[in-house]
Amino acid sequence: MNLSDAYDNWVTRLGMWHIGAGVTLRNRDLLNDFTGWSWMRHYIFAVTGKEITEKQAQLLEKIWSLCGSYPDPRIWPNTVASICGTVRSTGALAVAAATAVAEAQRYGRGADIQAANFLVSIKTSLDGGIPLEKLVLNAIKNRSLRGFGRPIRKDGDERIEPMMTFAEQHGFAQGEYIRLIFDIESVIQQSRFRHLYMNIAIVVAALALDVGLSPRDYYYYTLLSYTAGVLPCFVDALEHPPGAFLPLRCEDINCLAPPEISSWID
Amino acid sequence: MPIDSLKTITTAIWREEAHPSDAFIAKECFLRNVPFLADNGILNHAGAFEAFYFGYTGIKPKSWQTSLLEKMAVAAMTVGPRSYPGRAAIAAGAGSSTIASMAIAAVAGAAGQLGGGHELIRLLDYWSKFGTDIEAWQAQLKEDLTLDSSENTEVLSVWPETAHPPGHDPNSGENSPIVITVLEQLSSISKNQALPWLAKHRQTLESAVNMPITLVAVIAAGFHDLDFQPPAAEFFWLWMLLMASGLHGIEQLSFGAEKYPFFPNGIKIQR
């Protein structure tokens, strides 16, 4: 890239604000062409350029409600928001910090994008003629299996049933990725790894892939998915006295270092 | 100036000389007209705290000023992993979040009004208003104690209301030996008025509101003695707490979720 070519020159398909006159979004008129669009539909279109249906937008919204918005301050991103509340920081800082923290490897955005990526790669190999059983057992063996097993609860994921009930009621239960994850689960259940129960990350990834999102689109879609759990935790902590959020005593520090006290001066 | 002609950064503190063959590469840069690369420049001669001090304030610090700023950063480390910025950082570390998110979480938790950046700002405002007028300080702190934030619409802002007098601990009647020692040490370094005055009048201030002072009260006096403007002081305090918290977050990366406090019985639902 020759930076001189980019100097004062940002060429984009995304759009712009025509100051005081209107807004272009992906070659449409934001102020007039999106009447009747839900925010989720607008969001997906703005971020990915993909136009989903209102019904699909409802599904994506329901995923956020049911699967990402637990109002428990012990969940790490929520903890950060509760901390912001208890120290009387701001709501935006709470949401920003919690959103950033939710981009973790073990859960949240890291787990999400890996789950979606895993399904796409399994499907590609399956389409290439490799049997599912071999693919799944290989994935377990080389630790690339995603979306099965759960760090906190080992005995299943309580979100799957209500999510799949919604999906069935609204015609999303027979997509090819949804069918694939239940096939993967059957393989796992017939193996000696049957303790690896399906978790919600793989269900949600499958639903989103069936809607037509790519793994990268899916990551963008999930970025704000915890917000309805995060911000209430901030507000709840504000309604408690400052510094009252699960304070720890000195003796709650369990120091593993040997007790001999050293000196800074050698 | 019309909005469509603005495409330059306006600054009085930074200058660059472009490389003759690439307009996007600097061959030298200047902070407040002092070069970085020249033999007599910043890179050769300034320590980090001296360079930052100079950059943020325009003052080339005397040795006591650099020492005081450095000691304030060391004092920040005493907050430890139980502090809320520390716990925000370890929440990121234990859950395998990105390192940058750990920093963002620590700063968000350090920004508030319980030892954090916004409380520091309030104290610096009091320092500029009251200086070493003990009666004015006492009156203000007492007023803060009785402030009913729910009725105070004048100060409604993005910052939540807080009813405790800044720089004082609403949750303990006990002085922190760490805070007292830090105050004594810092006031022995300062060649200005605020820290020694605070060391002398601490108990009078405390008795006005029946609450012990906290570390941020000491730090505010320190920044006042160092002639930091409030935004620069706030930024530094966030950075100090960030660095003090990060070491605990980084350590938790290796312990993971299993060693992180979860309070299995700590949440009680109120109906």
Coordinates of C-alpha atoms in Angstrom, one line a residue:
Chain A
M1 CA 0.0 0.0 0.0
N2 CA 1.4 3.4 -1.0
L3 CA 0.1 5.7 1.8
S4 CA 0.2 8.6 -0.6
D5 CA -2.7 7.0 -2.5
A6 CA -4.7 6.8 0.7
Y7 CA -3.9 10.3 1.8
D8 CA -7.2 12.1 2.4
N9 CA -8.8 9.4 0.3
W10 CA -11.0 6.7 2.0
V11 CA -12.8 4.7 -0.6
T12 CA -15.6 2.6 0.9
R13 CA -18.8 0.7 0.1
L14 CA -20.0 1.2 3.6
G15 CA -21.5 4.7 3.5
M16 CA -21.2 8.1 5.0
W17 CA -23.1 10.9 6.7
H18 CA -23.8 13.7 4.1
I19 CA -23.6 16.4 6.7
G20 CA -27.0 17.8 7.4
A21 CA -28.5 16.1 4.3
G22 CA -28.7 12.4 4.9
V23 CA -26.9 9.1 5.4
T24 CA -25.8 6.5 2.9
L25 CA -25.5 2.9 4.1
R26 CA -24.3 0.3 1.6
N27 CA -25.8 2.3 -1.3
R28 CA -29.1 2.8 0.4
D29 CA -30.7 5.7 2.1
L30 CA -30.5 5.1 5.9
L31 CA -33.2 7.6 6.8
N32 CA -35.8 6.3 4.2
D33 CA -35.0 2.8 3.0
F34 CA -35.0 1.0 6.4
T35 CA -38.5 1.9 7.7
G36 CA -39.9 -1.1 9.5
W37 CA -36.5 -2.8 9.9
S38 CA -35.7 -4.1 13.4
W39 CA -32.5 -3.0 14.9
M40 CA -31.0 -6.5 14.6
R41 CA -31.8 -6.7 10.9
H42 CA -30.2 -3.3 10.4
Y43 CA -27.2 -4.3 12.5
I44 CA -26.5 -7.5 10.5
F45 CA -26.9 -5.6 7.2
A46 CA -24.7 -2.8 8.3
V47 CA -21.9 -5.1 9.6
T48 CA -22.0 -7.9 7.1
G49 CA -23.9 -6.5 4.1
K50 CA -26.2 -9.5 4.3
E51 CA -29.9 -8.9 4.2
I52 CA -31.7 -11.3 6.6
T53 CA -35.4 -11.6 7.1
E54 CA -37.3 -10.2 10.1
K55 CA -38.0 -13.8 11.2
Q56 CA -34.3 -14.5 11.1
A57 CA -33.6 -11.3 13.0
Q58 CA -36.1 -12.4 15.7
L59 CA -34.1 -15.7 16.0
L60 CA -30.8 -13.9 16.4
E61 CA -32.4 -11.6 19.0
K62 CA -33.9 -14.6 20.9
I63 CA -30.4 -16.1 20.9
W64 CA -29.1 -13.1 22.7
S65 CA -32.0 -13.1 25.2
L66 CA -31.9 -16.8 26.1
C67 CA -28.2 -17.6 25.8
G68 CA -26.0 -14.5 26.5
S69 CA -27.8 -12.3 29.1
Y70 CA -27.6 -14.1 32.4
P71 CA -28.0 -11.5 35.2
D72 CA -25.4 -13.2 37.5
P73 CA -22.5 -10.9 38.7
R74 CA -20.3 -14.0 39.1
I75 CA -20.0 -14.5 35.4
W76 CA -16.7 -12.8 34.5
P77 CA -17.8 -10.0 32.2
N78 CA -20.7 -9.3 34.5
T79 CA -18.3 -9.2 37.4
V80 CA -16.4 -6.5 35.7
A81 CA -19.6 -4.5 35.2
S82 CA -20.6 -5.1 38.9
I83 CA -17.1 -3.8 39.9
C84 CA -17.7 -0.7 37.8
G85 CA -21.0 -0.2 39.6
T86 CA -19.6 -0.7 43.1
V87 CA -16.8 1.8 42.5
R88 CA -19.2 4.3 40.9
S89 CA -17.5 4.2 37.4
T90 CA -19.7 4.8 34.4
G91 CA -22.1 2.6 32.5
A92 CA -20.3 2.9 29.2
L93 CA -17.0 1.9 30.9
A94 CA -18.8 -1.1 32.4
V95 CA -20.3 -2.2 29.1
A96 CA -17.0 -1.5 27.1
A97 CA -14.9 -3.4 29.6
A98 CA -17.3 -6.3 30.0
T99 CA -17.7 -6.6 26.2
A100 CA -13.9 -6.7 25.8
V101 CA -13.5 -9.3 28.6
A102 CA -16.2 -11.5 27.0
E103 CA -13.7 -11.9 24.1
A104 CA -12.2 -14.9 25.9
Q105 CA -10.7 -18.2 24.7
R106 CA -12.6 -20.5 27.0
Y107 CA -16.0 -19.0 26.6
G108 CA -17.6 -16.0 24.9
R109 CA -16.4 -14.7 21.6
G110 CA -13.3 -16.9 21.3
A111 CA -15.4 -20.0 21.9
D112 CA -18.1 -18.7 19.6
I113 CA -16.0 -18.1 16.6
Q114 CA -14.1 -21.4 17.1
A115 CA -17.4 -23.3 17.4
A116 CA -18.7 -21.8 14.1
N117 CA -15.3 -22.4 12.4
F118 CA -15.3 -26.0 13.7
L119 CA -18.7 -26.7 12.1
V120 CA -17.7 -25.2 8.8
S121 CA -14.6 -27.3 8.7
I122 CA -16.5 -30.5 9.6
K123 CA -19.1 -29.8 6.9
T124 CA -16.3 -29.2 4.3
S125 CA -14.7 -32.5 5.2
L126 CA -18.0 -34.3 5.2
D127 CA -18.8 -32.9 1.8
G128 CA -15.4 -34.2 0.7
G129 CA -16.5 -37.7 1.6
I130 CA -14.9 -38.3 5.0
P131 CA -17.2 -40.2 7.4
L132 CA -18.6 -38.1 10.3
E133 CA -17.5 -40.6 13.0
K134 CA -13.9 -40.3 11.8
L135 CA -14.0 -36.5 11.7
V136 CA -15.5 -36.3 15.2
L137 CA -13.2 -38.8 16.9
N138 CA -10.2 -37.1 15.2
A139 CA -11.3 -33.8 16.5
I140 CA -11.6 -35.1 20.0
K141 CA -8.2 -36.7 19.7
N142 CA -6.4 -33.6 18.4
R143 CA -8.4 -31.4 20.8
S144 CA -10.1 -29.4 18.0
L145 CA -13.6 -30.3 19.1
R146 CA -15.6 -27.2 19.9
G147 CA -19.0 -26.6 21.5
F148 CA -19.1 -29.9 23.4
G149 CA -18.3 -30.0 27.1
R150 CA -18.6 -27.0 29.5
P151 CA -16.1 -25.6 32.0
I152 CA -18.5 -25.0 34.9
R153 CA -21.4 -27.5 34.6
K154 CA -20.4 -30.9 33.2
D155 CA -23.8 -32.4 32.9
G156 CA -25.5 -30.5 30.0
D157 CA -26.5 -27.0 29.1
E158 CA -29.9 -25.7 30.3
R159 CA -30.2 -23.2 27.5
I160 CA -30.4 -25.8 24.7
E161 CA -34.0 -26.9 25.4
P162 CA -35.6 -23.4 25.4
M163 CA -33.5 -22.4 22.4
M164 CA -34.4 -25.4 20.4
T165 CA -38.0 -25.1 21.4
F166 CA -38.0 -21.5 19.9
A167 CA -36.1 -22.8 16.9
E168 CA -38.7 -25.5 16.3
Q169 CA -41.7 -23.2 16.7
H170 CA -40.2 -20.8 14.2
G171 CA -39.0 -23.2 11.6
F172 CA -35.2 -23.1 12.3
A173 CA -34.8 -26.7 13.7
Q174 CA -34.1 -28.4 10.4
G175 CA -31.2 -26.4 9.0
E176 CA -28.2 -28.3 7.8
Y177 CA -25.9 -27.1 10.5
I178 CA -28.5 -27.8 13.2
R179 CA -28.9 -31.3 11.9
L180 CA -25.1 -31.7 11.8
I181 CA -24.6 -30.8 15.5
F182 CA -27.1 -33.4 16.5
D183 CA -25.4 -36.0 14.3
I184 CA -22.1 -35.0 16.0
E185 CA -23.7 -35.5 19.4
S186 CA -24.9 -39.0 18.4
V187 CA -21.3 -39.9 17.4
I188 CA -20.0 -38.6 20.7
Q189 CA -22.7 -40.3 22.7
Q190 CA -21.8 -43.7 21.1
S191 CA -18.1 -43.2 22.0
R192 CA -16.2 -43.3 25.3
F193 CA -16.4 -39.5 25.3
R194 CA -20.1 -39.3 26.1
H195 CA -19.4 -37.0 29.0
L196 CA -18.8 -34.2 26.4
Y197 CA -22.4 -32.9 26.3
M198 CA -23.4 -30.4 23.7
N199 CA -23.2 -26.8 24.9
I200 CA -25.1 -23.8 23.7
A201 CA -22.1 -22.3 21.8
I202 CA -22.4 -25.0 19.1
V203 CA -26.3 -24.7 18.9
V204 CA -26.1 -21.0 18.5
A205 CA -23.3 -21.2 16.0
A206 CA -25.3 -23.8 14.0
L207 CA -28.4 -21.6 14.0
A208 CA -26.4 -18.6 12.9
L209 CA -24.6 -20.5 10.1
D210 CA -28.0 -21.7 8.9
V211 CA -29.2 -18.1 8.7
G212 CA -26.3 -17.5 6.3
L213 CA -23.7 -15.9 8.5
S214 CA -20.0 -16.9 8.1
P215 CA -18.0 -17.7 11.2
R216 CA -16.5 -14.1 11.0
D217 CA -20.0 -12.6 10.6
Y218 CA -21.1 -14.7 13.5
Y219 CA -18.3 -13.3 15.7
Y220 CA -19.5 -9.7 14.8
Y221 CA -23.1 -10.7 15.6
T222 CA -22.2 -12.1 19.0
L223 CA -20.1 -9.1 20.2
L224 CA -22.9 -7.4 22.0
S225 CA -24.8 -10.5 23.0
Y226 CA -24.0 -10.3 26.8
T227 CA -25.1 -6.6 27.1
A228 CA -28.6 -7.4 28.6
G229 CA -26.8 -9.3 31.3
V230 CA -23.9 -6.9 31.8
L231 CA -25.6 -3.6 32.2
P232 CA -28.2 -4.7 34.7
C233 CA -25.3 -6.0 36.9
F234 CA -23.7 -2.5 36.8
V235 CA -27.1 -0.9 37.7
D236 CA -27.7 -3.4 40.5
A237 CA -24.3 -2.6 42.0
L238 CA -25.2 1.1 41.9
E239 CA -28.2 0.3 43.9
H240 CA -26.0 -1.2 46.6
P241 CA -23.6 0.8 48.8
P242 CA -20.2 1.7 47.3
G243 CA -17.7 -1.1 47.8
A244 CA -20.3 -3.6 48.9
F245 CA -19.9 -6.0 45.9
L246 CA -18.6 -9.2 47.4
P247 CA -15.7 -7.7 49.2
L248 CA -12.7 -10.0 50.1
R249 CA -10.8 -10.1 53.4
C250 CA -7.0 -10.1 53.6
E251 CA -7.2 -13.7 54.6
D252 CA -9.1 -14.6 51.4
I253 CA -5.7 -14.2 49.7
N254 CA -4.5 -17.8 49.5
C255 CA -0.8 -17.2 48.9
L256 CA 1.1 -20.2 47.5
A257 CA 4.6 -18.7 48.1
P258 CA 6.7 -19.9 51.0
P259 CA 6.2 -17.8 54.1
E260 CA 9.8 -16.6 54.4
I261 CA 9.9 -12.8 54.0
S262 CA 12.7 -11.5 51.9
S263 CA 14.3 -8.0 51.7
W264 CA 14.4 -5.6 48.7
I265 CA 18.0 -4.8 49.7
D266 CA 20.4 -7.6 48.9
Chain B
M1 CA -12.6 27.2 10.2
P2 CA -15.0 25.4 7.8
I3 CA -15.4 21.7 8.8
D4 CA -14.4 20.4 5.3
S5 CA -10.9 22.0 5.4
L6 CA -9.9 20.3 8.7
K7 CA -7.5 17.5 8.2
T8 CA -4.5 18.3 10.4
I9 CA -3.8 17.6 14.0
T10 CA -3.5 20.9 15.9
T11 CA -1.0 20.7 18.7
A12 CA 1.4 22.9 20.7
I13 CA 3.5 20.1 22.1
W14 CA 4.5 17.8 19.2
R15 CA 6.4 18.3 16.0
E16 CA 7.9 16.0 13.4
E17 CA 10.5 16.3 10.6
A18 CA 9.6 14.1 7.7
H19 CA 12.1 11.7 6.1
P20 CA 13.2 13.3 2.7
S21 CA 12.0 10.3 0.7
D22 CA 8.8 9.3 2.6
A23 CA 6.3 11.8 3.9
F24 CA 4.9 9.2 6.3
I25 CA 8.1 8.4 8.1
A26 CA 9.5 10.9 10.7
K27 CA 13.3 11.3 10.8
E28 CA 13.0 13.2 14.2
C29 CA 10.3 14.1 16.5
F30 CA 10.1 16.8 19.2
L31 CA 8.2 16.9 22.5
R32 CA 7.6 20.5 23.5
N33 CA 10.5 21.4 21.1
V34 CA 13.0 19.0 22.7
P35 CA 14.2 16.4 20.2
F36 CA 14.1 12.7 20.9
L37 CA 17.0 11.4 18.8
A38 CA 19.6 14.2 19.0
D39 CA 22.6 13.7 21.3
N40 CA 21.1 16.1 23.8
G41 CA 17.7 14.6 23.4
I42 CA 15.0 12.8 25.4
L43 CA 15.9 9.3 24.4
N44 CA 19.5 9.7 25.6
H45 CA 18.9 11.6 28.8
A46 CA 15.4 11.2 30.2
G47 CA 14.1 8.4 32.4
A48 CA 10.5 7.3 31.7
F49 CA 9.0 9.2 34.6
E50 CA 11.0 12.3 33.7
A51 CA 9.9 12.1 30.0
F52 CA 6.2 11.5 30.9
Y53 CA 6.3 14.2 33.5
F54 CA 7.7 16.7 31.0
G55 CA 5.3 15.5 28.3
Y56 CA 2.2 15.8 30.4
T57 CA 3.1 19.0 32.3
G58 CA 5.7 20.9 30.4
I59 CA 7.9 20.9 33.5
K60 CA 11.4 19.4 33.4
P61 CA 11.1 17.8 36.8
K62 CA 13.6 18.3 39.6
S63 CA 14.8 15.1 41.2
W64 CA 12.3 15.3 44.1
Q65 CA 9.5 15.7 41.6
T66 CA 10.5 12.6 39.7
S67 CA 11.0 10.7 43.0
L68 CA 7.6 11.7 44.2
L69 CA 5.8 10.6 41.0
E70 CA 7.7 7.3 41.1
K71 CA 6.8 6.7 44.7
M72 CA 3.2 7.4 44.0
A73 CA 3.3 4.6 41.3
V74 CA 5.0 2.3 43.8
A75 CA 2.3 3.1 46.4
A76 CA -0.4 2.3 43.9
M77 CA 0.9 -1.3 43.9
T78 CA -0.2 -1.7 47.5
V79 CA -3.9 -2.0 46.3
G80 CA -3.3 -5.6 45.4
P81 CA -5.6 -8.2 43.9
R82 CA -8.5 -7.6 46.4
S83 CA -8.9 -4.1 45.0
Y84 CA -11.6 -3.7 42.4
P85 CA -9.3 -2.8 39.5
G86 CA -7.2 -5.8 40.6
R87 CA -10.3 -8.0 40.6
A88 CA -11.5 -6.7 37.2
A89 CA -8.1 -7.7 35.9
I90 CA -8.1 -11.1 37.4
A91 CA -11.7 -11.7 36.1
A92 CA -10.1 -11.3 32.6
G93 CA -7.1 -13.4 33.4
A94 CA -9.0 -16.3 35.0
G95 CA -11.4 -16.5 32.1
S96 CA -8.7 -16.4 29.4
S97 CA -9.7 -13.1 28.0
T98 CA -7.4 -11.0 25.8
I99 CA -4.6 -9.1 27.6
A100 CA -6.0 -5.8 26.2
S101 CA -9.4 -6.6 27.7
M102 CA -7.6 -7.1 31.0
A103 CA -6.2 -3.6 30.7
I104 CA -9.6 -2.2 29.7
A105 CA -11.3 -3.9 32.7
A106 CA -8.6 -2.7 35.1
V107 CA -9.0 0.9 33.8
A108 CA -12.8 0.8 33.9
G109 CA -12.6 -0.5 37.5
A110 CA -10.0 2.2 38.4
A111 CA -12.0 5.0 36.9
G112 CA -14.6 5.4 39.6
Q113 CA -15.2 7.1 42.8
L114 CA -14.0 4.6 45.4
G115 CA -10.3 5.2 45.2
G116 CA -10.4 5.8 41.4
G117 CA -9.8 8.5 38.8
H118 CA -13.0 10.4 39.2
E119 CA -12.6 10.6 43.0
L120 CA -9.1 12.0 42.4
I121 CA -10.6 14.7 40.2
R122 CA -13.0 15.8 42.9
L123 CA -10.1 16.0 45.4
L124 CA -7.9 18.0 43.0
D125 CA -10.9 20.3 42.5
Y126 CA -11.0 20.8 46.3
W127 CA -7.2 21.4 46.4
S128 CA -7.5 24.1 43.9
K129 CA -10.5 25.7 45.7
F130 CA -9.4 25.3 49.3
G131 CA -5.6 24.9 49.3
T132 CA -4.6 24.5 52.9
D133 CA -7.6 26.1 54.4
I134 CA -8.6 23.5 57.0
E135 CA -12.0 25.0 57.8
A136 CA -13.0 25.1 54.1
W137 CA -12.0 21.4 53.8
Q138 CA -13.9 20.4 56.9
A139 CA -17.0 22.3 55.8
Q140 CA -16.9 20.7 52.3
L141 CA -16.3 17.2 53.6
K142 CA -19.2 17.5 56.0
E143 CA -21.4 18.8 53.2
D144 CA -20.4 15.8 51.1
L145 CA -21.4 13.5 54.0
T146 CA -24.9 14.8 54.1
L147 CA -25.4 15.2 50.3
D148 CA -28.6 13.5 49.3
S149 CA -27.6 12.6 45.8
S150 CA -31.2 11.7 44.8
E151 CA -32.2 15.3 45.1
N152 CA -29.2 16.8 43.5
T153 CA -30.1 17.3 39.9
E154 CA -27.4 19.9 39.2
V155 CA -24.6 17.4 39.2
L156 CA -26.5 14.8 37.2
S157 CA -23.9 13.4 34.7
V158 CA -22.7 10.1 33.3
W159 CA -20.9 9.6 36.6
P160 CA -23.1 7.9 39.3
E161 CA -23.7 9.9 42.4
T162 CA -21.7 9.1 45.4
A163 CA -22.5 10.2 48.9
H164 CA -19.2 9.7 50.6
P165 CA -16.7 12.5 51.1
P166 CA -13.9 12.0 48.5
G167 CA -10.6 10.6 49.9
H168 CA -12.3 9.0 52.8
D169 CA -13.4 5.4 53.4
P170 CA -17.1 4.9 53.8
N171 CA -16.7 1.3 54.7
S172 CA -14.2 1.3 57.6
G173 CA -13.6 3.1 60.8
E174 CA -10.0 1.9 60.9
N175 CA -7.0 3.7 59.5
S176 CA -5.0 1.8 57.0
P177 CA -1.4 1.5 58.2
I178 CA -0.4 1.4 54.5
V179 CA -2.1 4.7 53.7
I180 CA -0.5 6.4 56.8
T181 CA 3.0 5.1 56.0
V182 CA 2.7 6.1 52.3
L183 CA 1.5 9.6 53.4
E184 CA 4.5 9.9 55.7
Q185 CA 7.0 8.8 53.1
L186 CA 5.6 10.9 50.3
S187 CA 5.3 14.0 52.4
S188 CA 9.0 13.6 53.3
I189 CA 9.8 13.7 49.6
S190 CA 7.6 16.7 48.6
K191 CA 9.1 20.1 48.7
N192 CA 5.6 21.6 48.2
Q193 CA 2.8 22.2 50.6
A194 CA -0.1 19.7 50.1
L195 CA 1.4 16.4 51.3
P196 CA 3.1 17.9 54.4
W197 CA -0.2 19.7 55.2
L198 CA -2.2 16.5 54.8
A199 CA 0.2 14.6 57.0
K200 CA -0.2 17.3 59.7
H201 CA -4.0 17.8 59.4
R202 CA -5.1 14.2 58.5
Q203 CA -6.7 13.5 61.8
T204 CA -8.6 16.8 61.8
L205 CA -10.0 16.0 58.4
E206 CA -10.9 12.5 59.4
S207 CA -12.7 13.6 62.6
A208 CA -14.8 16.0 60.5
V209 CA -16.5 13.1 58.8
N210 CA -15.6 10.2 61.1
M211 CA -13.9 8.3 58.3
P212 CA -10.3 7.5 57.7
I213 CA -8.5 8.9 54.7
T214 CA -7.7 6.6 51.8
L215 CA -4.8 6.2 49.4
V216 CA -6.4 8.4 46.8
A217 CA -6.4 11.3 49.2
V218 CA -2.7 11.0 49.5
I219 CA -2.2 10.6 45.8
A220 CA -4.3 13.7 45.1
A221 CA -2.1 15.8 47.4
G222 CA 0.9 14.4 45.6
F223 CA -0.4 15.4 42.2
H224 CA -1.3 18.8 43.5
D225 CA 2.3 19.2 44.8
L226 CA 3.6 18.1 41.4
D227 CA 1.5 20.8 39.6
F228 CA -0.3 18.3 37.5
Q229 CA -3.5 19.5 35.9
P230 CA -6.5 17.3 36.8
P231 CA -6.9 15.5 33.5
A232 CA -3.2 14.6 33.4
A233 CA -3.3 13.5 37.1
E234 CA -6.4 11.3 36.4
F235 CA -4.7 9.7 33.4
F236 CA -1.6 9.0 35.5
W237 CA -3.6 7.5 38.3
L238 CA -5.5 5.2 35.9
W239 CA -2.1 4.1 34.5
M240 CA -0.7 3.5 37.9
L241 CA -3.7 1.4 39.0
L242 CA -3.6 -0.3 35.6
M243 CA 0.0 -1.4 36.1
A244 CA -0.7 -2.3 39.8
S245 CA -3.6 -4.5 38.7
G246 CA -2.1 -6.1 35.6
L247 CA 0.4 -8.2 37.4
H248 CA -2.5 -10.0 39.3
G249 CA -4.5 -10.5 36.1
I250 CA -1.5 -11.8 34.3
E251 CA -0.8 -14.3 37.1
Q252 CA -4.4 -15.6 36.9
L253 CA -3.9 -16.6 33.3
S254 CA -2.0 -19.7 34.5
F255 CA -4.4 -20.5 37.4
G256 CA -7.5 -20.3 35.2
A257 CA -11.2 -20.5 36.2
E258 CA -10.8 -23.2 38.9
K259 CA -8.8 -20.9 41.2
Y260 CA -11.1 -17.8 40.8
P261 CA -13.5 -16.9 43.6
F262 CA -17.0 -17.9 42.5
F263 CA -19.0 -17.3 45.8
P264 CA -21.3 -20.4 45.3
N265 CA -23.5 -19.3 48.1
G266 CA -22.9 -15.5 47.8
I267 CA -25.9 -14.5 45.8
K268 CA -29.3 -14.3 47.6
I269 CA -32.4 -13.5 45.7
Q270 CA -34.6 -10.9 47.3
R271 CA -38.4 -11.1 46.5

